[in-house]
């Protein structure tokens, strides 16, 4: 990492190297990771694959190539990666990580773009390989770079789900391909120089769009497991995804057996993150109960024998079906002896790591968080050790990748048995912390609108003074989702420290609907978008006013995106809107009556408790447009034309109302961004416009001029 900064600005944040989670090699001594960075001086992005030595703390460059991706270990000192050229052709390359001139050789080429590479060593010594690619309706690989372009741009549809996230849907879909690597003349080769479509002949697609990746499938000695949407249900209306198993022995089978569904009676929602045990016969994964609720509680599920996919067991199951563990487990890893599971889950403003027995009948006590660095766990791997086949889980150590509100990458080793954790690499530890420090981060609890307390994260400026005469304007950030939360984690899109370094005390509340505080608290937002969550925010503002004398609420500003953007527009029409000097709405909802312009219709069906035509009153009740006559606070509207979740007309309508009412307002539009602003140059403009807007009305602009 090469970041040095005394002042944390948008430019510093956006140009800082972004380090991926680390993956240990077979001995657990080296860690493979990628780094990307953008230079505003050169207008150029760089991409590297690097190796980190845990013992020495040194990092070495392995590959610097924007076309290289998906690096994985295939030996103690060898890495396999993909390289896709400008024609869309993908080459498998093996490179050694040791020696003055590391050896590299080509082991096969596929004439289509590939991604999500995964490998697993098989008992016979070969490696099973799986990756994903785009296929045509007949299961053939598609190369968009060389594909014949149609003469017309017309799109014709006769069913739901015409577009998703930022793309118009077509008959093409993602599929998983498998193959095997073996040794010939001392070198790895792709056996048969070909891959097999594991889902050929089925109507299944995996990874699941729009965010599915290699976590949607796993390789074991018994074969391949993956999650896929139920092809019998409309994907716009239902969330149901099932786990499937394809038995494979050598991964050179020219045709895959038909996928076998894993049955989970009573659970019909999302299936996610399947992981084979080290023994290769057990599988752990997560599943939701509701087939129309994307934020339902995930249950941890065990398949004791994948060759018998009809038998599954739920951890912490209860007779009423609610489940005894009130958390949402996501990522999973098995202990080296397969007797324990390590899982991550949101927990009160952070993403924590938990340990529990791998046998549901032995999981009689609710798991407690394992010791990890301050912040949120991003990924984790159980480290190998000598004699692992006879060792017990009590001696496990885990390599953990995490982030925090002031640290964009931290690598650590945690020992669950001794409750100890050692940081081996982090931006903060190495003294290159963007000028930020942990002392800036705090949290508060305040009474909510009902018989409960609400949590909020607080980030203060690095120059914060406890001088009673010094007061800082409030910046209240409202998260999207709405089933989401502000966590002690790094972000390059909504980073509280960016606002704090402008001179604000930033408060990030997690009101009703937020995740990580129990399922009842999360579910209570359904049918209540502008009710309890809004009242929680009112209580937050009032609590700050009474209990945080360093905060100047007379110069407060509020900002939000997605559902947070809805709330900004809702606040604008309510009494709380008059307490803010300026508002910022990114990709927000202008009118809830327009929710059926979205793509995943199961979302409004759940959150507004029915369809628009069956329960219109529920949509009208929380419609910000109903209160447009009250809009009066200066308001910045931001929207993107590729946002198919919340179409750009929502932003245009809100801006038109503000302009017609002569309310100070500005519109910022990105034609080439989706629900998120991801391109560095666009993101820089976003930050400059947002900070310029709130600084103008909070008085910080004048303070900066005087300094």
mmCIF file of N, CA, C and O in Angstrom, residues 17 88 185 216 431 499 587 598 615-616 654 675 688:
data_model
loop_
_atom_site.group_PDB
_atom_site.id
_atom_site.type_symbol
_atom_site.label_atom_id
_atom_site.label_comp_id
_atom_site.label_asym_id
_atom_site.label_seq_id
_atom_site.Cartn_x
_atom_site.Cartn_y
_atom_site.Cartn_z
ATOM 1 N N UNK A 17 -5.035 2.907 -3.373
ATOM 2 C CA UNK A 17 -5.091 1.513 -3.811
ATOM 3 C C UNK A 17 -6.199 0.747 -3.090
ATOM 4 O O UNK A 17 -6.397 0.920 -1.882
ATOM 5 N N UNK A 88 -12.003 -10.889 -26.478
ATOM 6 C CA UNK A 88 -12.839 -11.688 -25.603
ATOM 7 C C UNK A 88 -12.334 -13.097 -25.398
ATOM 8 O O UNK A 88 -13.030 -13.923 -24.814
ATOM 9 N N UNK A 185 4.593 -33.596 -18.306
ATOM 10 C CA UNK A 185 5.993 -33.164 -18.382
ATOM 11 C C UNK A 185 6.317 -32.121 -17.317
ATOM 12 O O UNK A 185 7.030 -31.137 -17.561
ATOM 13 N N UNK A 216 -21.373 -18.326 -5.390
ATOM 14 C CA UNK A 216 -22.617 -19.019 -5.728
ATOM 15 C C UNK A 216 -22.402 -20.496 -6.061
ATOM 16 O O UNK A 216 -23.364 -21.217 -6.304
ATOM 17 N N UNK A 431 0.864 3.287 9.389
ATOM 18 C CA UNK A 431 1.028 4.727 9.486
ATOM 19 C C UNK A 431 0.623 5.485 8.247
ATOM 20 O O UNK A 431 1.016 6.631 8.051
ATOM 21 N N UNK A 499 -17.026 13.304 4.798
ATOM 22 C CA UNK A 499 -17.851 14.417 5.280
ATOM 23 C C UNK A 499 -17.279 14.976 6.584
ATOM 24 O O UNK A 499 -17.271 16.190 6.792
ATOM 25 N N UNK A 587 -30.475 9.025 -6.203
ATOM 26 C CA UNK A 587 -31.266 7.890 -6.696
ATOM 27 C C UNK A 587 -32.417 7.564 -5.741
ATOM 28 O O UNK A 587 -32.597 6.418 -5.324
ATOM 29 N N UNK A 598 -39.818 -0.415 -11.247
ATOM 30 C CA UNK A 598 -38.583 -1.104 -10.905
ATOM 31 C C UNK A 598 -38.535 -2.465 -11.593
ATOM 32 O O UNK A 598 -39.459 -2.842 -12.329
ATOM 33 N N UNK A 615 -53.479 -3.091 -3.366
ATOM 34 C CA UNK A 615 -53.297 -2.374 -2.109
ATOM 35 C C UNK A 615 -52.738 -0.979 -2.375
ATOM 36 O O UNK A 615 -51.745 -0.560 -1.789
ATOM 37 N N UNK A 616 -53.384 -0.259 -3.262
ATOM 38 C CA UNK A 616 -52.910 1.064 -3.676
ATOM 39 C C UNK A 616 -52.758 2.019 -2.490
ATOM 40 O O UNK A 616 -51.834 2.833 -2.445
ATOM 41 N N UNK A 654 -38.694 15.018 -9.107
ATOM 42 C CA UNK A 654 -38.401 15.756 -7.879
ATOM 43 C C UNK A 654 -37.770 17.107 -8.193
ATOM 44 O O UNK A 654 -38.140 18.139 -7.599
ATOM 45 N N UNK A 675 -27.230 2.336 -10.274
ATOM 46 C CA UNK A 675 -27.685 2.751 -8.953
ATOM 47 C C UNK A 675 -26.525 3.291 -8.120
ATOM 48 O O UNK A 675 -26.736 3.979 -7.126
ATOM 49 N N UNK A 688 -17.579 16.461 -5.341
ATOM 50 C CA UNK A 688 -17.427 17.915 -5.407
ATOM 51 C C UNK A 688 -18.777 18.620 -5.384
ATOM 52 O O UNK A 688 -18.949 19.647 -4.714
#
